[in-house]
Tab-separated table of C-alpha atoms and ligand atoms in Angstrom:
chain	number	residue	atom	x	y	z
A	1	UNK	CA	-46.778	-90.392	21.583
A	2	UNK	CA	-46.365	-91.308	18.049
A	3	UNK	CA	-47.109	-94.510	16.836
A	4	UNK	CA	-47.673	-96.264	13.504
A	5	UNK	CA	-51.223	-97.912	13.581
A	6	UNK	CA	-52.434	-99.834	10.801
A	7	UNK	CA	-53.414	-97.493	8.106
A	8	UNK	CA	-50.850	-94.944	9.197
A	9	UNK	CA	-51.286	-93.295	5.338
A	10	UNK	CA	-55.193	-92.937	5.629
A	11	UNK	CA	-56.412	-90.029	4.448
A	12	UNK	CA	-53.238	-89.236	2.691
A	13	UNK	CA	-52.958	-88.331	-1.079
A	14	UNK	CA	-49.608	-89.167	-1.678
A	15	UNK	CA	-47.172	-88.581	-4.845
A	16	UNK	CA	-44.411	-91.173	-5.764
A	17	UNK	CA	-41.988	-89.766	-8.743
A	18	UNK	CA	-40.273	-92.982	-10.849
A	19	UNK	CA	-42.872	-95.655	-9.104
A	20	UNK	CA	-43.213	-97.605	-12.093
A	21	UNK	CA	-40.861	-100.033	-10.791
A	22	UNK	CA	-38.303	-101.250	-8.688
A	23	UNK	CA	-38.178	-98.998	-5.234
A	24	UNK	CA	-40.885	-96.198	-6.335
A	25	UNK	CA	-43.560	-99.305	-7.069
A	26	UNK	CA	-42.001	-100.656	-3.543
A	27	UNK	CA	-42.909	-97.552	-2.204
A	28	UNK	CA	-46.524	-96.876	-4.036
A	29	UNK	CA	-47.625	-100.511	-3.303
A	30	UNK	CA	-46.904	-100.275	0.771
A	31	UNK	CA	-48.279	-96.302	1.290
A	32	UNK	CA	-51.680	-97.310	-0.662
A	33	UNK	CA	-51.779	-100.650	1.766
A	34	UNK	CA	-51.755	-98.286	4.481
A	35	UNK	CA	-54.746	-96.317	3.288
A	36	UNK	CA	-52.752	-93.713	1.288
A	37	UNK	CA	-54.330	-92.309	-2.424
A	38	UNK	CA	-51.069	-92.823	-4.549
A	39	UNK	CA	-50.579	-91.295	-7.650
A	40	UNK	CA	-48.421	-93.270	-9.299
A	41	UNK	CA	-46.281	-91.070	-11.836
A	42	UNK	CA	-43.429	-92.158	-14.409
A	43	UNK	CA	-42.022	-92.055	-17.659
A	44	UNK	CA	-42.861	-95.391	-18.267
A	45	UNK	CA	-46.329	-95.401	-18.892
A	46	UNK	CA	-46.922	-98.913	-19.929
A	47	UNK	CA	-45.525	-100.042	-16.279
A	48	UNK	CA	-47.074	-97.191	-14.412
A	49	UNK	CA	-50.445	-97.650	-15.304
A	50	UNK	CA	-49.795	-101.623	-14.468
A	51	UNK	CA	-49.051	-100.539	-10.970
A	52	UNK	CA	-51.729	-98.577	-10.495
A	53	UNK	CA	-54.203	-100.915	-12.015
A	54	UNK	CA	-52.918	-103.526	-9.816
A	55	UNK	CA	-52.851	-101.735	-6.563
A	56	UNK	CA	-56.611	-101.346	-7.308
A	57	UNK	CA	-57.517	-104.554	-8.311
A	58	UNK	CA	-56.709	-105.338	-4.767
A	59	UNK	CA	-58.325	-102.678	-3.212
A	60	UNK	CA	-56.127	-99.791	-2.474
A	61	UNK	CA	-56.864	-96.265	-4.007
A	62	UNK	CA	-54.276	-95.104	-7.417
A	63	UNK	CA	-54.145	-93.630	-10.522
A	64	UNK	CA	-51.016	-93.218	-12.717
A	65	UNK	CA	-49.814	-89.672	-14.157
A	66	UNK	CA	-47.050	-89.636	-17.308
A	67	UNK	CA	-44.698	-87.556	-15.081
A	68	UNK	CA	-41.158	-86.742	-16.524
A	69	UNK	CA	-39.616	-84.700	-13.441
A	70	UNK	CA	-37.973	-82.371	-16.108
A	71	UNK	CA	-40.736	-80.751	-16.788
A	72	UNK	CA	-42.363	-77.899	-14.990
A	73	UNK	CA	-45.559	-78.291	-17.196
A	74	UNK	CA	-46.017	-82.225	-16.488
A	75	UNK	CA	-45.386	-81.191	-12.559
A	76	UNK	CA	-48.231	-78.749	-12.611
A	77	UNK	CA	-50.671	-81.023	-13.965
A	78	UNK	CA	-49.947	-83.599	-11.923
A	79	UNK	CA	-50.046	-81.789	-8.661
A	80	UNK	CA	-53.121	-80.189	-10.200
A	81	UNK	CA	-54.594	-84.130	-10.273
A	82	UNK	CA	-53.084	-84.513	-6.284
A	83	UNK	CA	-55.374	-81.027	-5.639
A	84	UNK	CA	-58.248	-82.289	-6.943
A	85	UNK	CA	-58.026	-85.624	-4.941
A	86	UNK	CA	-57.645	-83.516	-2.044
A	87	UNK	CA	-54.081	-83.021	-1.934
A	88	UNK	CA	-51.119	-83.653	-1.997
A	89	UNK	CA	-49.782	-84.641	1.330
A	90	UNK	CA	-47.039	-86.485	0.702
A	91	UNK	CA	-44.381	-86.054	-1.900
A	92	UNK	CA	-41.617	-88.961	-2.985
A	93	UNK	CA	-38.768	-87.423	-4.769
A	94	UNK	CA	-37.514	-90.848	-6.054
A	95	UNK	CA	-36.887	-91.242	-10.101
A	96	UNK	CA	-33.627	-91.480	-11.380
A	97	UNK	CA	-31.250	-91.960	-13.909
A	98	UNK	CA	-27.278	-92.650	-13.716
A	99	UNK	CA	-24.342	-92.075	-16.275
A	100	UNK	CA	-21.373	-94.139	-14.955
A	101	UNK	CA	-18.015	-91.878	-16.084
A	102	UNK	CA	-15.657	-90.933	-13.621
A	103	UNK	CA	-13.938	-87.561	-13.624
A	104	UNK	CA	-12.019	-87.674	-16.612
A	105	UNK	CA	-14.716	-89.767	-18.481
A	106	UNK	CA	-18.379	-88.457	-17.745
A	107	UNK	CA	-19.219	-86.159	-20.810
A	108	UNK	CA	-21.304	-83.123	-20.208
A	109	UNK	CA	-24.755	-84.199	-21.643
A	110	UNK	CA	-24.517	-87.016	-19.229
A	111	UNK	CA	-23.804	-84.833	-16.338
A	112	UNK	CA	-26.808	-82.718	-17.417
A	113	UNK	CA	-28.961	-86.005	-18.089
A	114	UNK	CA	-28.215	-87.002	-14.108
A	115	UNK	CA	-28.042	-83.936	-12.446
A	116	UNK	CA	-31.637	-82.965	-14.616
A	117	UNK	CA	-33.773	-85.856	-13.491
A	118	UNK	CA	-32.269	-86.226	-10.415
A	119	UNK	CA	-31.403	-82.971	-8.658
A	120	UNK	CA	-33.480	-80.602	-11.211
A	121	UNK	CA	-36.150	-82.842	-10.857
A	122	UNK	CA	-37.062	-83.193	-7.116
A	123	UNK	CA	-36.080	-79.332	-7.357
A	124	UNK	CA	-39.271	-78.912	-9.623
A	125	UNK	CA	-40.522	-81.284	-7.567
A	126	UNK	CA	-40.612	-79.461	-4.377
A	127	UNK	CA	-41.197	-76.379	-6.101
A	128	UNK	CA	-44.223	-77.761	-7.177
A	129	UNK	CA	-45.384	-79.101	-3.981
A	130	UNK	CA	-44.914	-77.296	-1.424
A	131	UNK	CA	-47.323	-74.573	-1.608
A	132	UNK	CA	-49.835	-77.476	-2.146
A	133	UNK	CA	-48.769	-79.513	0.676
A	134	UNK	CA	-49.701	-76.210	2.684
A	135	UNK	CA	-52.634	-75.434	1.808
A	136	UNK	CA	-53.747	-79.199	2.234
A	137	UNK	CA	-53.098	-78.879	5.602
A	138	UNK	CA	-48.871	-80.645	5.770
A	139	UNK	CA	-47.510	-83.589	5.209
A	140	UNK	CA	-44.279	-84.689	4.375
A	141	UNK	CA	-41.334	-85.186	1.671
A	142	UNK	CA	-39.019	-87.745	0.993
A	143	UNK	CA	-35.914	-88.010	-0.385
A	144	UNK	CA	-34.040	-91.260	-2.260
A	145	UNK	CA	-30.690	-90.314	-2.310
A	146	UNK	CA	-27.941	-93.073	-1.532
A	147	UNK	CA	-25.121	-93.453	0.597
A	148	UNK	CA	-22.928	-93.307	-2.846
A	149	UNK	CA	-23.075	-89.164	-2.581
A	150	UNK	CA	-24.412	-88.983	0.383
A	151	UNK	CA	-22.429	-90.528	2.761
A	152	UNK	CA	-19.380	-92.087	1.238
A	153	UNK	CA	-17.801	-91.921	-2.163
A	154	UNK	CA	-16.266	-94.243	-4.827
A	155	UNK	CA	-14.603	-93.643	-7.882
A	156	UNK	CA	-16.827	-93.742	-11.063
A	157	UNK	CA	-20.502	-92.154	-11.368
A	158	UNK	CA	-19.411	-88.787	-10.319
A	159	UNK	CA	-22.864	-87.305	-11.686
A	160	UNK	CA	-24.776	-89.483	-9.595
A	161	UNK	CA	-22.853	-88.872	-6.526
A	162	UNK	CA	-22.900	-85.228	-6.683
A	163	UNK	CA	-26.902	-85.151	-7.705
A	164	UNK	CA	-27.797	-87.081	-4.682
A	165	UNK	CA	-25.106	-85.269	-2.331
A	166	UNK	CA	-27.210	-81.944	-3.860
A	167	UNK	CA	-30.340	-83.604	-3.225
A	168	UNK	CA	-29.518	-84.420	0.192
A	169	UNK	CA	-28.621	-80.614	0.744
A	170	UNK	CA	-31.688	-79.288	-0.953
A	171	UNK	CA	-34.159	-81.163	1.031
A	172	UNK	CA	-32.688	-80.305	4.409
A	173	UNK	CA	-32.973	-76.461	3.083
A	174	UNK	CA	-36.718	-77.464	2.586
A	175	UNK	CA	-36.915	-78.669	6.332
A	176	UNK	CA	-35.703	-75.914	7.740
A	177	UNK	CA	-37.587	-73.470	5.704
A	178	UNK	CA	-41.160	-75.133	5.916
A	179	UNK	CA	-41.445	-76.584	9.055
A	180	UNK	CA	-43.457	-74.434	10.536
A	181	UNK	CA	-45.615	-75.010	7.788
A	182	UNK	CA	-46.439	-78.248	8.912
A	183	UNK	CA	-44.342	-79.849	6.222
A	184	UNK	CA	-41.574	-82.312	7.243
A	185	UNK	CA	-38.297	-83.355	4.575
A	186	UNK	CA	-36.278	-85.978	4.919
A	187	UNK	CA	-33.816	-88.029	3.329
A	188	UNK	CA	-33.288	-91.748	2.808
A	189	UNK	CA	-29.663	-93.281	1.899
A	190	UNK	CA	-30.072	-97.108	0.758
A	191	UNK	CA	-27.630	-99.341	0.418
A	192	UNK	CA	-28.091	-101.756	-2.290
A	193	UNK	CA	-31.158	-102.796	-3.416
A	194	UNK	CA	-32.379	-105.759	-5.133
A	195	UNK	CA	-34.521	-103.409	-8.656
A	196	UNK	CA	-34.335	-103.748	-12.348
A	197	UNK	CA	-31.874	-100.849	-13.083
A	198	UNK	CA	-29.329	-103.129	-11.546
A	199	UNK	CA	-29.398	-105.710	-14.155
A	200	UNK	CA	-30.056	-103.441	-17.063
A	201	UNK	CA	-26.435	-101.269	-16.413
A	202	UNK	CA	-24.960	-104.980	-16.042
A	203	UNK	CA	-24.008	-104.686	-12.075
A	204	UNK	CA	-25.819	-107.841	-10.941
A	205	UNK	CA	-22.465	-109.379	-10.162
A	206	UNK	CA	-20.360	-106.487	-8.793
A	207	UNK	CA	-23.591	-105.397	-6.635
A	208	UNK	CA	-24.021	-108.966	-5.288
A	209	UNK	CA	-20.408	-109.413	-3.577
A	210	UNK	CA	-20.562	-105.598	-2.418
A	211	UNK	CA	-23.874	-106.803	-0.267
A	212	UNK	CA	-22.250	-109.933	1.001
A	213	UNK	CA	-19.328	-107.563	2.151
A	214	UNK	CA	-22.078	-105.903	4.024
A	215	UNK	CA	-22.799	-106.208	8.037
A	216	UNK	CA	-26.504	-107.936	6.998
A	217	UNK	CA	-24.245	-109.930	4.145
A	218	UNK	CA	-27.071	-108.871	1.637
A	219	UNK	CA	-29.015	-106.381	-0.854
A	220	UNK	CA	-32.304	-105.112	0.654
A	221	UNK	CA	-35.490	-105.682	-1.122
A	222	UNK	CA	-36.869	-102.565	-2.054
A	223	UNK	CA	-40.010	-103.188	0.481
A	224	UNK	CA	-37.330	-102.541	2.983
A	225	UNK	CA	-36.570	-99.481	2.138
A	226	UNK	CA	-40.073	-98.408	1.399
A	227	UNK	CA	-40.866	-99.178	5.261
A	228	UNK	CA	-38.320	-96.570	5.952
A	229	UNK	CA	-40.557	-94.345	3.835
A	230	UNK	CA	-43.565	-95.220	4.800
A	231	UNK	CA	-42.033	-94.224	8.356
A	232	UNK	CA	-40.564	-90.957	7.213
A	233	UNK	CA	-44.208	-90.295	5.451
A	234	UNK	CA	-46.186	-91.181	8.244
A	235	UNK	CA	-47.245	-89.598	11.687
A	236	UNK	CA	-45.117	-91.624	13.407
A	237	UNK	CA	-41.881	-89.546	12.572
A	238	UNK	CA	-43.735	-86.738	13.393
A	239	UNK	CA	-40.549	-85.005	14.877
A	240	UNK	CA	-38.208	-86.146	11.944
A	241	UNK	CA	-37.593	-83.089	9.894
A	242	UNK	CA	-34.239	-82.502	8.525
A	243	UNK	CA	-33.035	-85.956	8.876
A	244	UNK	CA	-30.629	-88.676	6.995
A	245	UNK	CA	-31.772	-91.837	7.528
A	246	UNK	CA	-29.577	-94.618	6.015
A	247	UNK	CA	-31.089	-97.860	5.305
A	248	UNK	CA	-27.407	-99.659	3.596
A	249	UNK	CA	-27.305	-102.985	5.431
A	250	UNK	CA	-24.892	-101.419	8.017
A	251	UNK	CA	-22.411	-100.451	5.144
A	252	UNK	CA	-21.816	-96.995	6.687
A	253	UNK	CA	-21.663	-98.201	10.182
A	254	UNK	CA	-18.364	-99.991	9.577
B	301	NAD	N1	-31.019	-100.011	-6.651
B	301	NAD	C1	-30.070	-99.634	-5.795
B	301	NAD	O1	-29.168	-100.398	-5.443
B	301	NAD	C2	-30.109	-98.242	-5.202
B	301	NAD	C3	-29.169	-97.911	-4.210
B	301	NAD	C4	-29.212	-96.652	-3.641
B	301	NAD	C5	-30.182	-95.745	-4.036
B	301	NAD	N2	-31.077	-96.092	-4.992
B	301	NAD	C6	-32.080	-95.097	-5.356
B	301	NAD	O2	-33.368	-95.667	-5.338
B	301	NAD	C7	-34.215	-94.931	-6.221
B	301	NAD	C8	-34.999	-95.883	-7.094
B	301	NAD	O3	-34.079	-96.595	-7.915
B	301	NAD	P1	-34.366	-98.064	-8.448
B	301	NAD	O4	-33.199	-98.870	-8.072
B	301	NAD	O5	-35.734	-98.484	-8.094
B	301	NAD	O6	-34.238	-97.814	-10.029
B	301	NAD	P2	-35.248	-98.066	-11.248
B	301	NAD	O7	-34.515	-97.672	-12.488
B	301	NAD	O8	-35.809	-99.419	-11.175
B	301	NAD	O9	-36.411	-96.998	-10.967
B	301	NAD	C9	-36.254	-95.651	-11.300
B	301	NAD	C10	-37.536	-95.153	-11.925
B	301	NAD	O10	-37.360	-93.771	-12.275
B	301	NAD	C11	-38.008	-93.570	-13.513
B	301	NAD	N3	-37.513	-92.385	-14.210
B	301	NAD	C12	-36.366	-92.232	-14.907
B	301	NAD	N4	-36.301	-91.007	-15.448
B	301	NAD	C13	-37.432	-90.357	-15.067
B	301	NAD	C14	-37.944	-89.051	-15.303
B	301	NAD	N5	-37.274	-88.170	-16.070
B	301	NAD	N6	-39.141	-88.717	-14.760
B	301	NAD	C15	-39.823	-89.616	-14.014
B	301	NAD	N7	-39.403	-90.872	-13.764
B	301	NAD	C16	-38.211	-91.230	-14.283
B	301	NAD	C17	-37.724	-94.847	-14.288
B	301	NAD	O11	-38.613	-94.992	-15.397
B	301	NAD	C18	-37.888	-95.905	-13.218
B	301	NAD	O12	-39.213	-96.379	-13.153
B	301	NAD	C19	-33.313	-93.976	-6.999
B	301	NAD	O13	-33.425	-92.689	-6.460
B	301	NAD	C20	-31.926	-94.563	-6.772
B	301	NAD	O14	-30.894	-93.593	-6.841
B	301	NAD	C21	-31.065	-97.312	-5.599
């Protein structure tokens, strides 16, 4: 039966896209705890490199790659730096960026802007990856989408609700096309979550009193949500392939 022993990532070269902070660092910081090799990858280099730095100061195994998901030559080099560490076995589709029009107010560039990093970029991602995830031996993917897009709707962000609602579909298509090649996809939706983008697009307040409307009555800390990944990741979901796993709080259950 599967179970999640300590060290559940060991032997695991795993790639976290956007882990330069908030729920990618969340994410980076508990897979190298359990024994994973994370390459820590960003646009932010400054904060990147400060991750990785950190998680080996205390022992774990990382290095950070400049990684903009938009491009197809960054993605080659940096799975060319997971091959040569032995894998990769593990890919985290997880940066983002969000324009916040509605229907009648979103402008095209900012459509392209979400949908690119978001949806274009775990595309590039997984185009990247998989053939290198086979030939070192499987492993897994997962998704961040959110249950705004992929489970429920609201009015405004429309870019960001239709990139993860695509991103949610595109993984699944990965499932089902390479499980027999030993890789697993799946998908996480979180509710909110306690990171820095929050108070930089000015939502502290509105994002607060949606949590306390929650069944929990609060935002997650990201290392929530990374346990969900780490789960997903691991050996222990060895049967998960395909899957949706919400992680909101109990905001969809309602
Ligand atoms: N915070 C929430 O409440 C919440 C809720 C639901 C889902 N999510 C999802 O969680 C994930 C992480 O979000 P977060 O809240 O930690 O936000 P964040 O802004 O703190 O982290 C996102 C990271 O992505 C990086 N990034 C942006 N553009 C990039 C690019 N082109 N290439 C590579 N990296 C890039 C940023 O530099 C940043 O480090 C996202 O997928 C987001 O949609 C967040």
């Amino acid at each position: 039966m599967a179970t999640m022993p300590a060290g559940a990532m060991q032997g695991r070269v795993a790639l976290v896209t956007g882990s330069a902070r908030g729920l990618g660092e969340a994410i980076a910081r508990r897979f190298a705890a359990e024994g994973a090799t994370v390459v820590v990858s960003d646009v932010r280099e400054e904060l990147g490199e400060a991750v990785a730095t950190t998680i080996r100061d205390s022992g774990g195994r990382a290095s950070f790659h400049a990684l903009d998901v938009t491009s197809p030559d960054q993605w080659s080099a940096v799975v060319g730096a997971c091959r040569d560490l032995g894998g990769p076995h593990v890919l985290v589709n997880n940066a983002f960026v969000t324009t916040l029009g509605g229907i009648e107010d979103e402008t095209l560039e900012g459509w392209h802007r979400t949908l690119d990093v978001v949806l274009t970029g775990a595309f590039l991602g997984m185009n990247a990856c998989v053939p290198a995830i086979r030939e070192a031996g499987g492993g897994s993917i997962v998704s961040i989408g959110s249950i705004h897009g992929g489970a429920v709707a609201d009015e405004g962000r429309v870019a960001y609700q239709a990139a993860k609602g695509g991103l949610s579909a595109l993984t699944r298509a990965v499932a089902v096309a390479h499980g027999k090649d030993g890789i697993r996809a799946n998908v996480i939706l979180p509710g909110p979550m306690d990171t820095p983008i929050v108070a930089e697009l000015g939502f502290v307040e509105q994002q607060r009193a949606f949590a306390a409307s929650l069944p929990l009555g609060r935002q997650a800390d990201p290392a929530e949500v990374a346990s969900a990944a780490l789960f997903l990741a691991s050996d222990a979901a060895s049967f998960a392939t395909g899957a949706v796993l919400t992680v909101d709080g109990g905001f969809t259950a309602v």
